[in-house]
PDB file of C-alpha atoms in Angstrom:
ATOM      1  CA  MET A   1      88.445  40.562 157.696  1.00 89.00           C
ATOM      2  CA  VAL A   2      91.868  40.954 156.469  1.00 97.00           C
ATOM      3  CA  THR A   3      93.670  44.135 157.793  1.00 98.00           C
ATOM      4  CA  GLN A   4      95.377  46.913 155.758  1.00 98.00           C
ATOM      5  CA  ALA A   5      98.819  45.483 157.386  1.00 98.00           C
ATOM      6  CA  GLU A   6      98.150  42.010 156.006  1.00 98.00           C
ATOM      7  CA  LYS A   7      97.182  43.395 152.779  1.00 98.00           C
ATOM      8  CA  ALA A   8     100.404  45.260 152.589  1.00 98.00           C
ATOM      9  CA  ALA A   9     102.523  42.486 153.416  1.00 98.00           C
ATOM     10  CA  SER A  10     100.951  40.214 151.019  1.00 98.00           C
ATOM     11  CA  PHE A  11     101.529  43.153 148.086  1.00 98.00           C
ATOM     12  CA  GLN A  12     104.899  43.376 149.005  1.00 98.00           C
ATOM     13  CA  ALA A  13     105.522  39.832 148.993  1.00 98.00           C
ATOM     14  CA  LEU A  14     104.172  39.396 145.603  1.00 98.00           C
ATOM     15  CA  HIS A  15     107.076  41.853 144.190  1.00 98.00           C
ATOM     16  CA  ALA A  16     109.603  39.457 145.655  1.00 98.00           C
ATOM     17  CA  GLY A  17     108.047  36.293 144.051  1.00 98.00           C
ATOM     18  CA  GLU A  18     107.305  35.168 140.497  1.00 98.00           C
ATOM     19  CA  PRO A  19     106.141  37.718 137.748  1.00 98.00           C
ATOM     20  CA  PHE A  20     102.354  38.467 138.394  1.00 98.00           C
ATOM     21  CA  VAL A  21      99.630  40.299 136.591  1.00 98.00           C
ATOM     22  CA  ILE A  22      97.838  42.929 138.473  1.00 99.00           C
ATOM     23  CA  PRO A  23      94.498  43.697 136.624  1.00 99.00           C
ATOM     24  CA  ASN A  24      92.945  47.245 136.684  1.00 99.00           C
ATOM     25  CA  PRO A  25      89.096  47.495 137.602  1.00 98.00           C
ATOM     26  CA  TRP A  26      87.049  50.443 137.235  1.00 98.00           C
ATOM     27  CA  ASP A  27      84.530  49.908 140.068  1.00 98.00           C
ATOM     28  CA  ALA A  28      83.438  47.731 142.881  1.00 98.00           C
ATOM     29  CA  GLY A  29      81.772  45.310 140.593  1.00 98.00           C
ATOM     30  CA  SER A  30      84.748  44.821 138.194  1.00 98.00           C
ATOM     31  CA  ALA A  31      87.164  44.345 141.403  1.00 98.00           C
ATOM     32  CA  ARG A  32      84.971  41.210 142.651  1.00 98.00           C
ATOM     33  CA  VAL A  33      84.765  39.630 139.306  1.00 98.00           C
ATOM     34  CA  LEU A  34      88.673  39.920 139.240  1.00 98.00           C
ATOM     35  CA  ALA A  35      89.056  38.653 142.751  1.00 98.00           C
ATOM     36  CA  ALA A  36      86.582  35.811 141.981  1.00 98.00           C
ATOM     37  CA  LEU A  37      88.935  34.810 138.887  1.00 98.00           C
ATOM     38  CA  GLY A  38      91.801  34.400 141.359  1.00 98.00           C
ATOM     39  CA  PHE A  39      93.797  37.261 140.744  1.00 98.00           C
ATOM     40  CA  LYS A  40      95.943  38.296 143.790  1.00 98.00           C
ATOM     41  CA  ALA A  41      96.079  42.136 143.849  1.00 99.00           C
ATOM     42  CA  LEU A  42      94.333  44.974 142.119  1.00 99.00           C
ATOM     43  CA  ALA A  43      95.279  48.445 140.712  1.00 99.00           C
ATOM     44  CA  SER A  44      92.907  51.112 139.837  1.00 98.00           C
ATOM     45  CA  THR A  45      92.972  52.813 136.435  1.00 98.00           C
ATOM     46  CA  SER A  46      92.798  56.691 136.266  1.00 98.00           C
ATOM     47  CA  SER A  47      91.020  56.460 132.818  1.00 98.00           C
ATOM     48  CA  GLY A  48      88.609  53.621 133.606  1.00 98.00           C
ATOM     49  CA  PHE A  49      87.510  55.503 136.911  1.00 98.00           C
ATOM     50  CA  ALA A  50      86.912  58.866 134.945  1.00 98.00           C
ATOM     51  CA  PHE A  51      85.009  56.951 132.399  1.00 98.00           C
ATOM     52  CA  THR A  52      82.507  55.634 135.265  1.00 98.00           C
ATOM     53  CA  LEU A  53      82.235  59.609 136.129  1.00 98.00           C
ATOM     54  CA  GLY A  54      81.513  60.281 132.285  1.00 98.00           C
ATOM     55  CA  ARG A  55      84.721  61.996 132.080  1.00 98.00           C
ATOM     56  CA  LEU A  56      88.000  61.977 130.179  1.00 98.00           C
ATOM     57  CA  ASP A  57      91.531  60.736 132.003  1.00 97.00           C
ATOM     58  CA  GLY A  58      92.932  63.682 133.987  1.00 96.00           C
ATOM     59  CA  ASP A  59      89.591  65.235 134.869  1.00 97.00           C
ATOM     60  CA  VAL A  60      89.037  63.866 138.415  1.00 98.00           C
ATOM     61  CA  THR A  61      89.893  65.056 141.754  1.00 98.00           C
ATOM     62  CA  LEU A  62      92.060  63.665 144.895  1.00 98.00           C
ATOM     63  CA  ASP A  63      88.903  63.831 146.772  1.00 98.00           C
ATOM     64  CA  GLU A  64      87.131  61.553 144.091  1.00 98.00           C
ATOM     65  CA  VAL A  65      89.838  59.154 143.692  1.00 98.00           C
ATOM     66  CA  VAL A  66      90.121  58.757 147.629  1.00 98.00           C
ATOM     67  CA  ARG A  67      86.615  57.729 147.639  1.00 98.00           C
ATOM     68  CA  HIS A  68      87.140  55.333 144.810  1.00 98.00           C
ATOM     69  CA  ALA A  69      90.112  53.750 146.645  1.00 98.00           C
ATOM     70  CA  ALA A  70      87.986  53.160 149.599  1.00 98.00           C
ATOM     71  CA  THR A  71      85.455  51.558 147.316  1.00 98.00           C
ATOM     72  CA  LEU A  72      87.723  49.256 145.907  1.00 98.00           C
ATOM     73  CA  ASP A  73      89.656  48.486 148.984  1.00 98.00           C
ATOM     74  CA  GLN A  74      86.272  47.542 150.426  1.00 98.00           C
ATOM     75  CA  ALA A  75      85.035  45.452 147.669  1.00 98.00           C
ATOM     76  CA  THR A  76      87.370  42.380 148.088  1.00 98.00           C
ATOM     77  CA  ASP A  77      90.211  41.197 150.457  1.00 98.00           C
ATOM     78  CA  LEU A  78      93.052  41.980 147.735  1.00 98.00           C
ATOM     79  CA  PRO A  79      95.662  44.374 148.179  1.00 98.00           C
ATOM     80  CA  VAL A  80      94.780  47.754 146.126  1.00 99.00           C
ATOM     81  CA  SER A  81      97.223  50.030 144.608  1.00 99.00           C
ATOM     82  CA  VAL A  82      95.917  53.136 143.339  1.00 99.00           C
ATOM     83  CA  ASP A  83      96.897  55.335 140.170  1.00 98.00           C
ATOM     84  CA  LEU A  84      97.364  58.770 141.631  1.00 98.00           C
ATOM     85  CA  GLU A  85      98.393  60.402 138.306  1.00 98.00           C
ATOM     86  CA  ASN A  86     100.579  63.242 139.123  1.00 98.00           C
ATOM     87  CA  GLY A  87      99.509  63.408 142.661  1.00 98.00           C
ATOM     88  CA  TYR A  88      96.848  66.143 141.969  1.00 98.00           C
ATOM     89  CA  GLY A  89      99.333  68.891 141.979  1.00 98.00           C
ATOM     90  CA  ALA A  90     102.730  69.837 140.950  1.00 98.00           C
ATOM     91  CA  SER A  91     104.484  70.327 144.336  1.00 98.00           C
ATOM     92  CA  PRO A  92     106.172  67.362 146.252  1.00 98.00           C
ATOM     93  CA  GLU A  93     103.970  68.382 148.955  1.00 98.00           C
ATOM     94  CA  SER A  94     100.799  67.313 146.726  1.00 98.00           C
ATOM     95  CA  ALA A  95     102.501  64.087 145.977  1.00 98.00           C
ATOM     96  CA  ALA A  96     102.996  63.321 149.694  1.00 98.00           C
ATOM     97  CA  THR A  97      99.701  64.320 150.459  1.00 98.00           C
ATOM     98  CA  ALA A  98      97.935  61.958 147.906  1.00 98.00           C
ATOM     99  CA  ILE A  99      99.908  59.053 149.303  1.00 99.00           C
ATOM    100  CA  THR A 100      98.840  59.733 152.849  1.00 98.00           C
ATOM    101  CA  ARG A 101      94.941  60.152 151.815  1.00 98.00           C
ATOM    102  CA  VAL A 102      94.748  56.897 149.764  1.00 98.00           C
ATOM    103  CA  ALA A 103      96.473  55.259 152.557  1.00 98.00           C
ATOM    104  CA  GLU A 104      94.114  56.444 155.059  1.00 98.00           C
ATOM    105  CA  ALA A 105      91.172  55.050 152.669  1.00 98.00           C
ATOM    106  CA  GLY A 106      92.703  51.684 152.586  1.00 98.00           C
ATOM    107  CA  ALA A 107      95.263  51.235 149.739  1.00 99.00           C
ATOM    108  CA  VAL A 108      98.569  49.716 150.414  1.00 99.00           C
ATOM    109  CA  GLY A 109     100.365  51.042 147.299  1.00 99.00           C
ATOM    110  CA  ALA A 110      99.933  53.854 144.754  1.00 99.00           C
ATOM    111  CA  SER A 111     101.837  55.110 141.766  1.00 98.00           C
ATOM    112  CA  ILE A 112     102.951  58.868 141.127  1.00 98.00           C
ATOM    113  CA  GLU A 113     103.968  60.011 137.605  1.00 98.00           C
ATOM    114  CA  ASP A 114     106.197  62.611 136.159  1.00 98.00           C
ATOM    115  CA  TYR A 115     103.966  64.190 133.969  1.00 98.00           C
ATOM    116  CA  ASP A 116     101.790  67.234 134.573  1.00 97.00           C
ATOM    117  CA  PRO A 117      98.508  67.691 133.245  1.00 95.00           C
ATOM    118  CA  GLY A 118      99.054  70.988 131.771  1.00 94.00           C
ATOM    119  CA  GLY A 119     101.093  69.193 129.176  1.00 95.00           C
ATOM    120  CA  THR A 120     104.706  68.853 130.266  1.00 97.00           C
ATOM    121  CA  LEU A 121     107.027  66.515 131.586  1.00 98.00           C
ATOM    122  CA  TYR A 122     108.521  67.478 135.013  1.00 98.00           C
ATOM    123  CA  SER A 123     112.193  68.158 134.940  1.00 98.00           C
ATOM    124  CA  ARG A 124     114.118  65.191 136.315  1.00 98.00           C
ATOM    125  CA  ASP A 125     115.253  67.033 139.518  1.00 98.00           C
ATOM    126  CA  HIS A 126     111.684  68.162 140.234  1.00 98.00           C
ATOM    127  CA  ALA A 127     110.357  64.489 139.390  1.00 98.00           C
ATOM    128  CA  VAL A 128     112.875  63.261 141.658  1.00 98.00           C
ATOM    129  CA  GLU A 129     111.787  65.741 144.536  1.00 98.00           C
ATOM    130  CA  ARG A 130     108.244  64.590 144.093  1.00 98.00           C
ATOM    131  CA  VAL A 131     109.096  61.032 144.185  1.00 98.00           C
ATOM    132  CA  ALA A 132     111.155  61.404 147.565  1.00 99.00           C
ATOM    133  CA  ALA A 133     108.469  63.237 149.103  1.00 99.00           C
ATOM    134  CA  ALA A 134     105.731  60.617 148.240  1.00 99.00           C
ATOM    135  CA  ALA A 135     108.240  57.951 149.467  1.00 98.00           C
ATOM    136  CA  GLU A 136     108.766  59.728 152.681  1.00 98.00           C
ATOM    137  CA  ALA A 137     105.216  59.780 153.189  1.00 98.00           C
ATOM    138  CA  ALA A 138     104.668  56.152 152.517  1.00 98.00           C
ATOM    139  CA  HIS A 139     107.530  55.244 154.848  1.00 97.00           C
ATOM    140  CA  ARG A 140     105.763  57.217 157.717  1.00 98.00           C
ATOM    141  CA  LEU A 141     102.657  54.726 157.679  1.00 98.00           C
ATOM    142  CA  GLY A 142     102.437  51.949 159.970  1.00 93.00           C
ATOM    143  CA  PHE A 143     102.751  49.249 157.292  1.00 98.00           C
ATOM    144  CA  PRO A 144     104.866  48.670 154.253  1.00 98.00           C
ATOM    145  CA  PHE A 145     103.141  50.890 151.591  1.00 98.00           C
ATOM    146  CA  THR A 146     104.630  50.097 148.051  1.00 98.00           C
ATOM    147  CA  LEU A 147     105.219  53.291 146.067  1.00 99.00           C
ATOM    148  CA  THR A 148     105.475  52.904 142.314  1.00 99.00           C
ATOM    149  CA  ALA A 149     107.255  55.747 140.291  1.00 99.00           C
ATOM    150  CA  ARG A 150     106.273  56.154 136.697  1.00 98.00           C
ATOM    151  CA  ALA A 151     108.230  57.832 133.823  1.00 98.00           C
ATOM    152  CA  GLU A 152     105.766  59.016 131.395  1.00 98.00           C
ATOM    153  CA  ASN A 153     108.138  59.584 128.256  1.00 98.00           C
ATOM    154  CA  HIS A 154     106.858  56.923 125.973  1.00 98.00           C
ATOM    155  CA  LEU A 155     103.118  57.937 126.464  1.00 97.00           C
ATOM    156  CA  ARG A 156     103.871  61.685 126.080  1.00 97.00           C
ATOM    157  CA  GLY A 157     105.871  61.830 122.699  1.00 95.00           C
ATOM    158  CA  ASN A 158     109.364  61.409 124.019  1.00 96.00           C
ATOM    159  CA  PRO A 159     110.259  57.823 123.759  1.00 97.00           C
ATOM    160  CA  ASP A 160     113.900  58.531 124.912  1.00 98.00           C
ATOM    161  CA  LEU A 161     114.526  55.175 126.528  1.00 98.00           C
ATOM    162  CA  ASP A 162     118.005  56.400 127.855  1.00 98.00           C
ATOM    163  CA  ASP A 163     116.226  59.298 129.649  1.00 98.00           C
ATOM    164  CA  THR A 164     113.289  57.147 130.765  1.00 98.00           C
ATOM    165  CA  ILE A 165     116.168  54.738 132.385  1.00 98.00           C
ATOM    166  CA  ALA A 166     117.843  57.708 133.964  1.00 98.00           C
ATOM    167  CA  ARG A 167     114.735  58.725 135.479  1.00 98.00           C
ATOM    168  CA  LEU A 168     113.745  55.595 136.707  1.00 98.00           C
ATOM    169  CA  GLN A 169     117.144  54.946 138.230  1.00 98.00           C
ATOM    170  CA  ALA A 170     116.890  58.500 140.114  1.00 98.00           C
ATOM    171  CA  PHE A 171     113.345  57.526 141.373  1.00 99.00           C
ATOM    172  CA  ALA A 172     114.540  54.305 142.738  1.00 98.00           C
ATOM    173  CA  ALA A 173     117.414  56.273 144.497  1.00 98.00           C
ATOM    174  CA  ALA A 174     114.530  58.521 145.803  1.00 98.00           C
ATOM    175  CA  GLY A 175     112.767  55.746 147.507  1.00 98.00           C
ATOM    176  CA  ALA A 176     110.420  54.039 144.864  1.00 98.00           C
ATOM    177  CA  ASP A 177     109.762  50.480 145.557  1.00 98.00           C
ATOM    178  CA  VAL A 178     108.597  49.890 141.803  1.00 99.00           C
ATOM    179  CA  LEU A 179     109.470  51.193 138.727  1.00 99.00           C
ATOM    180  CA  TYR A 180     107.053  51.660 135.666  1.00 99.00           C
ATOM    181  CA  ALA A 181     107.576  53.123 132.307  1.00 98.00           C
ATOM    182  CA  PRO A 182     104.228  52.837 130.355  1.00 98.00           C
ATOM    183  CA  GLY A 183     104.239  52.697 126.779  1.00 98.00           C
ATOM    184  CA  LEU A 184     107.284  50.523 126.144  1.00 98.00           C
ATOM    185  CA  ARG A 185     106.591  48.523 122.865  1.00 97.00           C
ATOM    186  CA  THR A 186     109.086  45.615 122.550  1.00 98.00           C
ATOM    187  CA  THR A 187     110.673  43.224 124.770  1.00 98.00           C
ATOM    188  CA  GLN A 188     114.195  44.834 123.837  1.00 98.00           C
ATOM    189  CA  GLU A 189     113.013  48.062 125.739  1.00 98.00           C
ATOM    190  CA  ILE A 190     111.676  46.035 128.549  1.00 98.00           C
ATOM    191  CA  ARG A 191     114.932  44.130 128.917  1.00 98.00           C
ATOM    192  CA  ALA A 192     117.231  47.213 128.540  1.00 98.00           C
ATOM    193  CA  LEU A 193     115.037  49.004 131.513  1.00 98.00           C
ATOM    194  CA  CYS A 194     115.071  45.806 133.609  1.00 98.00           C
ATOM    195  CA  ASP A 195     118.709  45.229 133.202  1.00 98.00           C
ATOM    196  CA  ALA A 196     119.645  48.902 134.238  1.00 98.00           C
ATOM    197  CA  VAL A 197     117.740  49.069 137.491  1.00 98.00           C
ATOM    198  CA  SER A 198     117.520  46.762 140.751  1.00 97.00           C
ATOM    199  CA  LYS A 199     113.753  47.439 141.797  1.00 98.00           C
ATOM    200  CA  PRO A 200     110.969  45.597 140.513  1.00 98.00           C
ATOM    201  CA  VAL A 201     109.663  46.720 137.199  1.00 99.00           C
ATOM    202  CA  ASN A 202     105.954  47.112 136.237  1.00 99.00           C
ATOM    203  CA  VAL A 203     104.962  46.803 132.450  1.00 98.00           C
ATOM    204  CA  LEU A 204     101.860  48.015 130.774  1.00 98.00           C
ATOM    205  CA  ALA A 205     100.452  44.889 128.963  1.00 98.00           C
ATOM    206  CA  ARG A 206     100.251  45.195 125.098  1.00 97.00           C
ATOM    207  CA  PRO A 207      98.181  42.834 123.055  1.00 97.00           C
ATOM    208  CA  SER A 208     101.095  42.129 120.658  1.00 97.00           C
ATOM    209  CA  LEU A 209     103.300  40.739 123.699  1.00 98.00           C
ATOM    210  CA  SER A 210     102.345  37.741 125.969  1.00 98.00           C
ATOM    211  CA  MET A 211     102.875  37.542 129.637  1.00 98.00           C
ATOM    212  CA  ARG A 212     105.777  34.906 129.082  1.00 98.00           C
ATOM    213  CA  GLU A 213     107.350  37.294 126.740  1.00 98.00           C
ATOM    214  CA  ILE A 214     107.032  40.338 129.175  1.00 98.00           C
ATOM    215  CA  ALA A 215     108.261  38.135 132.061  1.00 98.00           C
ATOM    216  CA  ASP A 216     111.331  36.706 130.252  1.00 98.00           C
ATOM    217  CA  ALA A 217     112.354  40.286 129.493  1.00 98.00           C
ATOM    218  CA  GLY A 218     112.733  40.910 133.212  1.00 98.00           C
ATOM    219  CA  ALA A 219     109.314  42.283 134.320  1.00 98.00           C
ATOM    220  CA  THR A 220     107.924  41.388 137.778  1.00 98.00           C
ATOM    221  CA  ARG A 221     104.595  43.040 137.405  1.00 99.00           C
ATOM    222  CA  ILE A 222     102.195  43.409 134.406  1.00 98.00           C
ATOM    223  CA  SER A 223      99.176  45.784 134.528  1.00 98.00           C
ATOM    224  CA  VAL A 224      96.581  46.158 131.761  1.00 98.00           C
ATOM    225  CA  GLY A 225      95.712  49.990 132.551  1.00 98.00           C
ATOM    226  CA  GLY A 226      92.506  50.968 131.242  1.00 98.00           C
ATOM    227  CA  SER A 227      92.223  48.288 128.475  1.00 98.00           C
ATOM    228  CA  LEU A 228      89.849  46.101 130.445  1.00 98.00           C
ATOM    229  CA  THR A 229      87.403  48.990 130.794  1.00 98.00           C
ATOM    230  CA  TRP A 230      87.666  49.625 126.966  1.00 98.00           C
ATOM    231  CA  THR A 231      87.159  45.891 126.085  1.00 98.00           C
ATOM    232  CA  ALA A 232      83.830  46.265 128.207  1.00 98.00           C
ATOM    233  CA  VAL A 233      82.872  49.510 126.508  1.00 98.00           C
ATOM    234  CA  ASN A 234      83.674  48.240 123.147  1.00 98.00           C
ATOM    235  CA  ALA A 235      81.576  45.192 123.568  1.00 98.00           C
ATOM    236  CA  LEU A 236      78.628  47.279 124.978  1.00 98.00           C
ATOM    237  CA  THR A 237      79.161  49.714 121.644  1.00 98.00           C
ATOM    238  CA  ALA A 238      79.197  46.946 119.497  1.00 98.00           C
ATOM    239  CA  ALA A 239      75.920  45.442 120.838  1.00 98.00           C
ATOM    240  CA  ALA A 240      74.068  48.753 120.972  1.00 98.00           C
ATOM    241  CA  THR A 241      75.189  49.798 117.509  1.00 98.00           C
ATOM    242  CA  GLN A 242      73.563  46.620 116.171  1.00 98.00           C
ATOM    243  CA  ILE A 243      70.526  47.495 117.956  1.00 98.00           C
ATOM    244  CA  ARG A 244      70.239  50.860 116.770  1.00 98.00           C
ATOM    245  CA  ASP A 245      71.247  50.180 113.259  1.00 98.00           C
ATOM    246  CA  HIS A 246      69.510  46.852 112.610  1.00 98.00           C
ATOM    247  CA  GLY A 247      67.226  46.081 115.515  1.00 98.00           C
ATOM    248  CA  ASP A 248      69.429  42.933 116.001  1.00 98.00           C
ATOM    249  CA  PHE A 249      69.436  41.917 119.658  1.00 98.00           C
ATOM    250  CA  SER A 250      71.507  38.880 119.084  1.00 97.00           C
ATOM    251  CA  ALA A 251      74.333  40.169 120.843  1.00 97.00           C
ATOM    252  CA  LEU A 252      72.670  40.394 124.196  1.00 97.00           C
ATOM    253  CA  SER A 253      74.252  37.850 126.792  1.00 95.00           C
ATOM    254  CA  LYS A 254      72.881  36.259 129.869  1.00 95.00           C
ATOM    255  CA  PRO A 255      73.819  37.285 132.898  1.00 95.00           C
ATOM    256  CA  PRO A 256      77.285  35.851 134.134  1.00 96.00           C
ATOM    257  CA  PRO A 257      77.368  33.840 137.179  1.00 97.00           C
ATOM    258  CA  LEU A 258      77.343  36.714 139.887  1.00 96.00           C
ATOM    259  CA  ARG A 259      76.024  34.650 142.526  1.00 96.00           C
ATOM    260  CA  ASP A 260      79.430  32.561 142.621  1.00 96.00           C
ATOM    261  CA  TRP A 261      81.627  35.379 142.098  1.00 96.00           C
ATOM    262  CA  PHE A 262      79.943  37.783 144.611  1.00 96.00           C
ATOM    263  CA  ALA A 263      79.595  34.896 147.204  1.00 91.00           C
TER     264      ALA A 263
END
């Protein structure tokens, strides 16, 4: 049995080494498959998890996310970082509570973003207060919890790279361990961000960019968000549509080698 402290140390060490991919499982089965395929750490996906509940992204509760974090943690021996969206509340105290609760469930990392589900970006000062509170909560834990701070500009209709960089610099100063601006589209944007900050940067993978290109631009960690979930859902939809419309079962597959993956 790998202890939480050992997982935390392993996760921290990954960020000090070569660039790595952290895939995003949506349930225990996908987590075990990704572990069997040799990945070194896992991160949850808020949109993928919401899908498993038959809901849209942003429509889950902290209690549900805590239970999901425990499920992912117990599924494998890998470190797990949890997508905590905005921390399930606008206040700094909400962000701190969310960190504490997923840590109690077994997570060794988590992300907090600066977007409110009501449809607005938090002011920079308020966003910094929230990251500082989350960092303080993380630092009170008995192991090195890796806090990722997210600047959501590029996903929320405000692709202002200068503001994104300024926010992430402030988040780093407030205690974030990893910085993340989902929605960057080019290696030029990635490089500009990585050159402007001193903390490891997570980049959301894009089909148009290879891992080598993203890593060469300065990223330490590459995640895929909900994209693996949607890859699976799209395969389901394509096969089911062929069955519905044409009575065509040719897309149905044999079971994968689950006995090997789940051994």
